[in-house]
PDB file of C-alpha atoms in Angstrom:
ATOM      1  CA  GLN Y  17    -107.707 -42.834  -5.976  1.00  0.00           C
ATOM      2  CA  SER Y  18    -106.680 -39.854  -8.080  1.00  0.00           C
ATOM      3  CA  VAL Y  19    -108.074 -36.381  -7.446  1.00  0.00           C
ATOM      4  CA  LEU Y  20    -108.692 -36.047 -11.192  1.00  0.00           C
ATOM      5  CA  THR Y  21    -110.634 -38.874 -12.872  1.00  0.00           C
ATOM      6  CA  GLN Y  22    -109.778 -40.181 -16.330  1.00  0.00           C
ATOM      7  CA  PRO Y  23    -111.050 -43.252 -18.186  1.00  0.00           C
ATOM      8  CA  PRO Y  24    -108.476 -46.065 -17.938  1.00  0.00           C
ATOM      9  CA  SER Y  25    -108.496 -46.665 -21.671  1.00  0.00           C
ATOM     10  CA  VAL Y  26    -109.778 -45.404 -25.006  1.00  0.00           C
ATOM     11  CA  SER Y  27    -109.238 -46.695 -28.509  1.00  0.00           C
ATOM     12  CA  GLY Y  28    -109.739 -45.668 -32.101  1.00  0.00           C
ATOM     13  CA  ALA Y  29    -108.826 -46.595 -35.631  1.00  0.00           C
ATOM     14  CA  PRO Y  30    -106.265 -44.661 -37.655  1.00  0.00           C
ATOM     15  CA  GLY Y  31    -107.739 -41.420 -38.948  1.00  0.00           C
ATOM     16  CA  GLN Y  32    -110.495 -41.319 -36.349  1.00  0.00           C
ATOM     17  CA  ARG Y  33    -111.085 -38.788 -33.579  1.00  0.00           C
ATOM     18  CA  VAL Y  34    -110.893 -39.720 -29.916  1.00  0.00           C
ATOM     19  CA  THR Y  35    -111.446 -37.733 -26.745  1.00  0.00           C
ATOM     20  CA  ILE Y  36    -110.134 -38.261 -23.235  1.00  0.00           C
ATOM     21  CA  SER Y  37    -112.002 -36.727 -20.321  1.00  0.00           C
ATOM     22  CA  CYS Y  38    -110.614 -35.412 -17.047  1.00  0.00           C
ATOM     23  CA  THR Y  39    -113.139 -34.812 -14.265  1.00  0.00           C
ATOM     24  CA  GLY Y  40    -112.285 -32.805 -11.185  1.00  0.00           C
ATOM     25  CA  SER Y  41    -114.143 -30.850  -8.534  1.00  0.00           C
ATOM     26  CA  SER Y  42    -114.804 -27.381  -7.169  1.00  0.00           C
ATOM     27  CA  SER Y  43    -111.388 -27.261  -5.507  1.00  0.00           C
ATOM     28  CA  ASN Y  44    -109.387 -27.814  -8.685  1.00  0.00           C
ATOM     29  CA  ILE Y  45    -110.737 -27.561 -12.237  1.00  0.00           C
ATOM     30  CA  GLY Y  46    -114.020 -26.047 -11.069  1.00  0.00           C
ATOM     31  CA  ALA Y  47    -112.153 -23.378  -9.106  1.00  0.00           C
ATOM     32  CA  GLY Y  48    -110.752 -22.046 -12.351  1.00  0.00           C
ATOM     33  CA  TYR Y  49    -107.321 -23.648 -12.245  1.00  0.00           C
ATOM     34  CA  ASP Y  50    -105.799 -24.517 -15.579  1.00  0.00           C
ATOM     35  CA  VAL Y  51    -105.606 -28.074 -16.892  1.00  0.00           C
ATOM     36  CA  HIS Y  52    -102.521 -29.427 -18.610  1.00  0.00           C
ATOM     37  CA  TRP Y  53    -102.057 -32.643 -20.577  1.00  0.00           C
ATOM     38  CA  TYR Y  54     -99.028 -34.900 -20.938  1.00  0.00           C
ATOM     39  CA  GLN Y  55     -98.230 -37.683 -23.366  1.00  0.00           C
ATOM     40  CA  GLN Y  56     -96.079 -40.587 -22.232  1.00  0.00           C
ATOM     41  CA  LEU Y  57     -94.895 -42.867 -25.019  1.00  0.00           C
ATOM     42  CA  PRO Y  58     -93.915 -46.401 -23.968  1.00  0.00           C
ATOM     43  CA  GLY Y  59     -90.659 -46.442 -22.001  1.00  0.00           C
ATOM     44  CA  THR Y  60     -90.152 -42.685 -22.095  1.00  0.00           C
ATOM     45  CA  ALA Y  61     -90.632 -39.673 -19.833  1.00  0.00           C
ATOM     46  CA  PRO Y  62     -93.842 -37.656 -19.981  1.00  0.00           C
ATOM     47  CA  LYS Y  63     -93.956 -34.742 -22.409  1.00  0.00           C
ATOM     48  CA  LEU Y  64     -96.108 -31.616 -22.100  1.00  0.00           C
ATOM     49  CA  LEU Y  65     -98.809 -31.795 -24.770  1.00  0.00           C
ATOM     50  CA  ILE Y  66    -101.319 -29.074 -23.854  1.00  0.00           C
ATOM     51  CA  TYR Y  67    -100.938 -26.294 -21.283  1.00  0.00           C
ATOM     52  CA  GLY Y  68    -103.355 -23.719 -19.969  1.00  0.00           C
ATOM     53  CA  ASN Y  69    -106.381 -25.810 -21.032  1.00  0.00           C
ATOM     54  CA  SER Y  70    -105.967 -25.387 -24.770  1.00  0.00           C
ATOM     55  CA  ASN Y  71    -102.477 -24.201 -25.715  1.00  0.00           C
ATOM     56  CA  ARG Y  72     -99.975 -26.321 -27.622  1.00  0.00           C
ATOM     57  CA  PRO Y  73     -96.233 -26.037 -27.006  1.00  0.00           C
ATOM     58  CA  SER Y  74     -94.104 -25.503 -30.059  1.00  0.00           C
ATOM     59  CA  GLY Y  75     -93.785 -28.718 -32.053  1.00  0.00           C
ATOM     60  CA  VAL Y  76     -97.035 -30.350 -30.940  1.00  0.00           C
ATOM     61  CA  PRO Y  77     -99.247 -31.073 -33.977  1.00  0.00           C
ATOM     62  CA  ASP Y  78    -102.584 -29.284 -34.202  1.00  0.00           C
ATOM     63  CA  ARG Y  79    -104.268 -32.698 -34.256  1.00  0.00           C
ATOM     64  CA  PHE Y  80    -104.117 -32.369 -30.475  1.00  0.00           C
ATOM     65  CA  SER Y  81    -106.493 -29.922 -28.792  1.00  0.00           C
ATOM     66  CA  GLY Y  82    -107.750 -29.269 -25.289  1.00  0.00           C
ATOM     67  CA  SER Y  83    -110.821 -27.728 -23.755  1.00  0.00           C
ATOM     68  CA  LYS Y  84    -112.258 -27.075 -20.329  1.00  0.00           C
ATOM     69  CA  SER Y  85    -115.763 -26.529 -19.021  1.00  0.00           C
ATOM     70  CA  GLY Y  86    -116.985 -26.416 -15.445  1.00  0.00           C
ATOM     71  CA  THR Y  87    -115.298 -29.140 -13.422  1.00  0.00           C
ATOM     72  CA  SER Y  88    -114.062 -31.105 -16.444  1.00  0.00           C
ATOM     73  CA  ALA Y  89    -111.557 -30.921 -19.253  1.00  0.00           C
ATOM     74  CA  SER Y  90    -111.029 -32.891 -22.443  1.00  0.00           C
ATOM     75  CA  LEU Y  91    -108.205 -33.790 -24.761  1.00  0.00           C
ATOM     76  CA  ALA Y  92    -109.144 -34.434 -28.379  1.00  0.00           C
ATOM     77  CA  ILE Y  93    -106.960 -36.157 -30.934  1.00  0.00           C
ATOM     78  CA  THR Y  94    -108.037 -36.032 -34.571  1.00  0.00           C
ATOM     79  CA  GLY Y  95    -106.581 -37.939 -37.508  1.00  0.00           C
ATOM     80  CA  LEU Y  96    -105.377 -40.669 -35.165  1.00  0.00           C
ATOM     81  CA  GLN Y  97    -101.959 -42.118 -36.026  1.00  0.00           C
ATOM     82  CA  ALA Y  98    -100.175 -45.240 -34.839  1.00  0.00           C
ATOM     83  CA  GLU Y  99     -97.532 -43.141 -33.078  1.00  0.00           C
ATOM     84  CA  ASP Y 100    -100.239 -41.562 -30.886  1.00  0.00           C
ATOM     85  CA  GLU Y 101    -100.502 -44.824 -28.948  1.00  0.00           C
ATOM     86  CA  ALA Y 102     -99.426 -43.766 -25.475  1.00  0.00           C
ATOM     87  CA  ASP Y 103    -100.583 -42.941 -21.961  1.00  0.00           C
ATOM     88  CA  TYR Y 104    -102.155 -39.516 -21.471  1.00  0.00           C
ATOM     89  CA  TYR Y 105    -102.371 -37.663 -18.155  1.00  0.00           C
ATOM     90  CA  CYS Y 106    -104.228 -34.529 -17.136  1.00  0.00           C
ATOM     91  CA  GLN Y 107    -102.860 -32.294 -14.388  1.00  0.00           C
ATOM     92  CA  SER Y 108    -104.173 -29.329 -12.468  1.00  0.00           C
ATOM     93  CA  TYR Y 109    -103.820 -27.465  -9.177  1.00  0.00           C
ATOM     94  CA  ASP Y 110    -105.936 -28.159  -6.102  1.00  0.00           C
ATOM     95  CA  SER Y 111    -106.446 -25.507  -3.430  1.00  0.00           C
ATOM     96  CA  SER Y 112    -107.657 -27.966  -0.796  1.00  0.00           C
ATOM     97  CA  LEU Y 113    -104.414 -29.909  -0.624  1.00  0.00           C
ATOM     98  CA  SER Y 114    -101.130 -29.070   1.056  1.00  0.00           C
ATOM     99  CA  GLY Y 115     -99.396 -30.458  -1.976  1.00  0.00           C
ATOM    100  CA  PRO Y 116    -101.427 -28.845  -4.690  1.00  0.00           C
ATOM    101  CA  TRP Y 117    -100.196 -30.310  -7.980  1.00  0.00           C
ATOM    102  CA  VAL Y 118    -102.518 -33.170  -8.925  1.00  0.00           C
ATOM    103  CA  PHE Y 119    -102.594 -35.673 -11.784  1.00  0.00           C
ATOM    104  CA  GLY Y 120    -105.306 -37.807 -13.264  1.00  0.00           C
ATOM    105  CA  GLY Y 121    -104.862 -41.544 -13.149  1.00  0.00           C
ATOM    106  CA  GLY Y 122    -103.920 -41.706 -16.813  1.00  0.00           C
ATOM    107  CA  THR Y 123    -105.598 -43.033 -19.961  1.00  0.00           C
ATOM    108  CA  LYS Y 124    -104.086 -45.649 -22.230  1.00  0.00           C
ATOM    109  CA  LEU Y 125    -104.821 -44.840 -25.885  1.00  0.00           C
ATOM    110  CA  THR Y 126    -104.775 -47.825 -28.213  1.00  0.00           C
ATOM    111  CA  VAL Y 127    -104.706 -47.285 -31.971  1.00  0.00           C
ATOM    112  CA  LEU Y 128    -106.512 -50.245 -33.493  1.00  0.00           C
TER     113      LEU Y 128
ATOM    114  CA  GLU H  28     -81.681 -27.025 -25.450  1.00  0.00           C
ATOM    115  CA  VAL H  29     -83.228 -27.673 -22.047  1.00  0.00           C
ATOM    116  CA  GLN H  30     -81.770 -30.771 -20.395  1.00  0.00           C
ATOM    117  CA  LEU H  31     -82.605 -32.362 -17.056  1.00  0.00           C
ATOM    118  CA  VAL H  32     -80.534 -35.370 -16.003  1.00  0.00           C
ATOM    119  CA  GLU H  33     -81.416 -37.299 -12.865  1.00  0.00           C
ATOM    120  CA  SER H  34     -79.022 -39.511 -10.945  1.00  0.00           C
ATOM    121  CA  GLY H  35     -78.705 -41.249  -7.605  1.00  0.00           C
ATOM    122  CA  GLY H  36     -81.311 -43.960  -7.921  1.00  0.00           C
ATOM    123  CA  GLY H  37     -80.680 -47.546  -6.905  1.00  0.00           C
ATOM    124  CA  LEU H  38     -81.609 -50.377  -4.595  1.00  0.00           C
ATOM    125  CA  VAL H  39     -82.077 -49.547  -0.924  1.00  0.00           C
ATOM    126  CA  LYS H  40     -83.464 -51.463   2.032  1.00  0.00           C
ATOM    127  CA  PRO H  41     -86.669 -50.396   3.804  1.00  0.00           C
ATOM    128  CA  GLY H  42     -85.857 -47.690   6.326  1.00  0.00           C
ATOM    129  CA  GLY H  43     -82.822 -46.608   4.337  1.00  0.00           C
ATOM    130  CA  SER H  44     -81.952 -43.311   2.697  1.00  0.00           C
ATOM    131  CA  LEU H  45     -81.090 -42.108  -0.771  1.00  0.00           C
ATOM    132  CA  ARG H  46     -80.310 -38.728  -2.324  1.00  0.00           C
ATOM    133  CA  LEU H  47     -81.420 -37.969  -5.852  1.00  0.00           C
ATOM    134  CA  SER H  48     -79.863 -35.246  -7.969  1.00  0.00           C
ATOM    135  CA  CYS H  49     -81.031 -33.471 -11.105  1.00  0.00           C
ATOM    136  CA  ALA H  50     -78.511 -31.556 -13.216  1.00  0.00           C
ATOM    137  CA  ALA H  51     -80.081 -28.800 -15.301  1.00  0.00           C
ATOM    138  CA  SER H  52     -78.714 -27.098 -18.390  1.00  0.00           C
ATOM    139  CA  GLY H  53     -79.864 -25.038 -21.335  1.00  0.00           C
ATOM    140  CA  PHE H  54     -81.880 -22.481 -19.342  1.00  0.00           C
ATOM    141  CA  THR H  55     -81.551 -20.014 -16.460  1.00  0.00           C
ATOM    142  CA  PHE H  56     -82.084 -22.509 -13.651  1.00  0.00           C
ATOM    143  CA  SER H  57     -82.417 -19.865 -10.940  1.00  0.00           C
ATOM    144  CA  SER H  58     -85.521 -18.412 -12.622  1.00  0.00           C
ATOM    145  CA  TYR H  59     -87.682 -21.530 -12.506  1.00  0.00           C
ATOM    146  CA  SER H  60     -89.496 -23.585  -9.915  1.00  0.00           C
ATOM    147  CA  MET H  61     -88.615 -27.270  -9.985  1.00  0.00           C
ATOM    148  CA  ASN H  62     -90.486 -30.433  -9.133  1.00  0.00           C
ATOM    149  CA  TRP H  63     -90.089 -34.131  -8.465  1.00  0.00           C
ATOM    150  CA  VAL H  64     -92.721 -36.485  -9.871  1.00  0.00           C
ATOM    151  CA  ARG H  65     -92.670 -40.261  -9.452  1.00  0.00           C
ATOM    152  CA  GLN H  66     -94.197 -43.228 -11.217  1.00  0.00           C
ATOM    153  CA  ALA H  67     -94.479 -46.612  -9.530  1.00  0.00           C
ATOM    154  CA  PRO H  68     -94.046 -49.622 -11.846  1.00  0.00           C
ATOM    155  CA  GLY H  69     -97.082 -49.929 -14.091  1.00  0.00           C
ATOM    156  CA  LYS H  70     -98.830 -47.028 -12.352  1.00  0.00           C
ATOM    157  CA  GLY H  71     -99.639 -43.389 -13.048  1.00  0.00           C
ATOM    158  CA  LEU H  72     -97.824 -40.166 -12.267  1.00  0.00           C
ATOM    159  CA  GLU H  73     -97.678 -38.859  -8.707  1.00  0.00           C
ATOM    160  CA  TRP H  74     -96.419 -35.367  -7.905  1.00  0.00           C
ATOM    161  CA  VAL H  75     -93.941 -35.552  -4.990  1.00  0.00           C
ATOM    162  CA  SER H  76     -92.493 -32.132  -4.224  1.00  0.00           C
ATOM    163  CA  SER H  77     -91.978 -28.620  -5.546  1.00  0.00           C
ATOM    164  CA  ILE H  78     -89.511 -25.831  -4.766  1.00  0.00           C
ATOM    165  CA  SER H  79     -89.697 -22.236  -5.931  1.00  0.00           C
ATOM    166  CA  SER H  80     -86.883 -20.522  -7.787  1.00  0.00           C
ATOM    167  CA  SER H  81     -85.324 -19.031  -4.648  1.00  0.00           C
ATOM    168  CA  SER H  82     -86.307 -21.905  -2.330  1.00  0.00           C
ATOM    169  CA  SER H  83     -88.768 -19.632  -0.540  1.00  0.00           C
ATOM    170  CA  TYR H  84     -91.724 -21.924  -1.144  1.00  0.00           C
ATOM    171  CA  ILE H  85     -91.583 -25.683  -0.725  1.00  0.00           C
ATOM    172  CA  TYR H  86     -94.422 -28.179  -0.990  1.00  0.00           C
ATOM    173  CA  TYR H  87     -94.717 -31.921  -0.428  1.00  0.00           C
ATOM    174  CA  ALA H  88     -97.275 -34.594  -1.144  1.00  0.00           C
ATOM    175  CA  ASP H  89     -98.758 -36.003   2.066  1.00  0.00           C
ATOM    176  CA  SER H  90     -97.306 -39.406   1.189  1.00  0.00           C
ATOM    177  CA  VAL H  91     -93.721 -38.146   1.605  1.00  0.00           C
ATOM    178  CA  LYS H  92     -94.079 -35.263   4.064  1.00  0.00           C
ATOM    179  CA  GLY H  93     -91.657 -35.588   6.960  1.00  0.00           C
ATOM    180  CA  ARG H  94     -89.516 -38.157   5.145  1.00  0.00           C
ATOM    181  CA  PHE H  95     -88.384 -36.387   1.962  1.00  0.00           C
ATOM    182  CA  THR H  96     -86.596 -33.042   1.641  1.00  0.00           C
ATOM    183  CA  ILE H  97     -86.317 -31.079  -1.576  1.00  0.00           C
ATOM    184  CA  SER H  98     -83.532 -28.560  -2.086  1.00  0.00           C
ATOM    185  CA  ARG H  99     -81.670 -26.770  -4.843  1.00  0.00           C
ATOM    186  CA  ASP H 100     -78.316 -25.133  -5.484  1.00  0.00           C
ATOM    187  CA  ASN H 101     -78.744 -22.393  -8.064  1.00  0.00           C
ATOM    188  CA  ALA H 102     -74.983 -21.886  -8.311  1.00  0.00           C
ATOM    189  CA  LYS H 103     -74.615 -25.504  -9.400  1.00  0.00           C
ATOM    190  CA  ASN H 104     -77.812 -25.647 -11.491  1.00  0.00           C
ATOM    191  CA  SER H 105     -78.884 -28.639  -9.461  1.00  0.00           C
ATOM    192  CA  LEU H 106     -82.008 -29.967  -7.775  1.00  0.00           C
ATOM    193  CA  TYR H 107     -81.979 -32.570  -5.022  1.00  0.00           C
ATOM    194  CA  LEU H 108     -84.343 -34.912  -3.207  1.00  0.00           C
ATOM    195  CA  GLN H 109     -83.201 -36.384   0.086  1.00  0.00           C
ATOM    196  CA  MET H 110     -85.294 -39.465   0.806  1.00  0.00           C
ATOM    197  CA  ASN H 111     -85.251 -40.947   4.316  1.00  0.00           C
ATOM    198  CA  SER H 112     -87.207 -43.738   6.013  1.00  0.00           C
ATOM    199  CA  LEU H 113     -87.861 -45.296   2.639  1.00  0.00           C
ATOM    200  CA  ARG H 114     -90.736 -47.746   2.240  1.00  0.00           C
ATOM    201  CA  ALA H 115     -91.562 -50.360  -0.366  1.00  0.00           C
ATOM    202  CA  GLU H 116     -94.285 -48.081  -1.713  1.00  0.00           C
ATOM    203  CA  ASP H 117     -91.651 -45.455  -2.573  1.00  0.00           C
ATOM    204  CA  THR H 118     -90.382 -47.760  -5.314  1.00  0.00           C
ATOM    205  CA  ALA H 119     -90.746 -45.781  -8.519  1.00  0.00           C
ATOM    206  CA  VAL H 120     -89.056 -43.927 -11.327  1.00  0.00           C
ATOM    207  CA  TYR H 121     -88.403 -40.405 -10.073  1.00  0.00           C
ATOM    208  CA  TYR H 122     -88.566 -37.598 -12.617  1.00  0.00           C
ATOM    209  CA  CYS H 123     -87.227 -34.092 -12.260  1.00  0.00           C
ATOM    210  CA  ALA H 124     -89.510 -31.582 -14.017  1.00  0.00           C
ATOM    211  CA  ARG H 125     -89.305 -27.854 -14.611  1.00  0.00           C
ATOM    212  CA  GLY H 126     -92.224 -25.628 -13.668  1.00  0.00           C
ATOM    213  CA  ALA H 127     -93.445 -23.402 -16.471  1.00  0.00           C
ATOM    214  CA  LEU H 128     -92.939 -19.690 -15.882  1.00  0.00           C
ATOM    215  CA  ASP H 129     -96.512 -18.637 -16.507  1.00  0.00           C
ATOM    216  CA  SER H 130     -98.600 -21.620 -15.441  1.00  0.00           C
ATOM    217  CA  SER H 131     -98.721 -24.657 -13.159  1.00  0.00           C
ATOM    218  CA  ALA H 132     -97.610 -26.921 -16.006  1.00  0.00           C
ATOM    219  CA  LEU H 133     -94.399 -28.940 -15.949  1.00  0.00           C
ATOM    220  CA  ASP H 134     -92.844 -28.064 -19.265  1.00  0.00           C
ATOM    221  CA  TYR H 135     -89.659 -30.140 -19.376  1.00  0.00           C
ATOM    222  CA  TRP H 136     -88.914 -33.530 -17.831  1.00  0.00           C
ATOM    223  CA  GLY H 137     -85.784 -35.566 -17.278  1.00  0.00           C
ATOM    224  CA  GLN H 138     -85.481 -39.211 -18.259  1.00  0.00           C
ATOM    225  CA  GLY H 139     -85.980 -40.420 -14.695  1.00  0.00           C
ATOM    226  CA  THR H 140     -84.022 -42.483 -12.189  1.00  0.00           C
ATOM    227  CA  LEU H 141     -85.287 -45.740 -10.682  1.00  0.00           C
ATOM    228  CA  VAL H 142     -85.499 -46.151  -6.920  1.00  0.00           C
ATOM    229  CA  THR H 143     -86.171 -49.662  -5.645  1.00  0.00           C
ATOM    230  CA  VAL H 144     -86.906 -50.204  -1.957  1.00  0.00           C
ATOM    231  CA  SER H 145     -86.601 -53.871  -1.098  1.00  0.00           C
ATOM    232  CA  SER H 146     -84.962 -56.134   1.426  1.00  0.00           C
TER     233      SER H 146
END
């Protein structure tokens, strides 16, 4: 059971917009800690996609955006492309744990 | 270019030990915190351990506390994970990841090394 909850899967057609939610609690997202998002393409290592809730590292297309409100965060992908098919993970910091870096369980995005 | 290259994975029997290494290049290693994150086959990411730039602060996930030891050698630009009393549930790809300077994000990841615990 992950500390951060994500839907196991989402899907969308090319060109559409999809969102992936990440729900936490008052000891992590709700406490004001930043949320970060990672993309893991099949057979590869995770890659930082969004940091600090809504910031994109250099090279990440602006089709990817992040937001945070209360105890939840969301990743939005617009203009869906076939190469976006991947697993997506949210990550934050939890003050109630001795090992405070926490991940969501991951969401598999399928491009129809 | 930032590069993180893990090594040391392999097949080990339950109760055995293994030492993972991560060779860093392309950045000032001594300025960054470093982490180990693992991924069991077909499963999600699990943060394992973190060490601050000067080794002053070290953290472990409860699942590995008392069995795993993280360390670093800034002179050799290297990160290590000593894994003892290994269990079947430790089977995973282990990734080395750099901590971002200004947030809790992990901004660069290695390609991973597979650890298989089986008799």
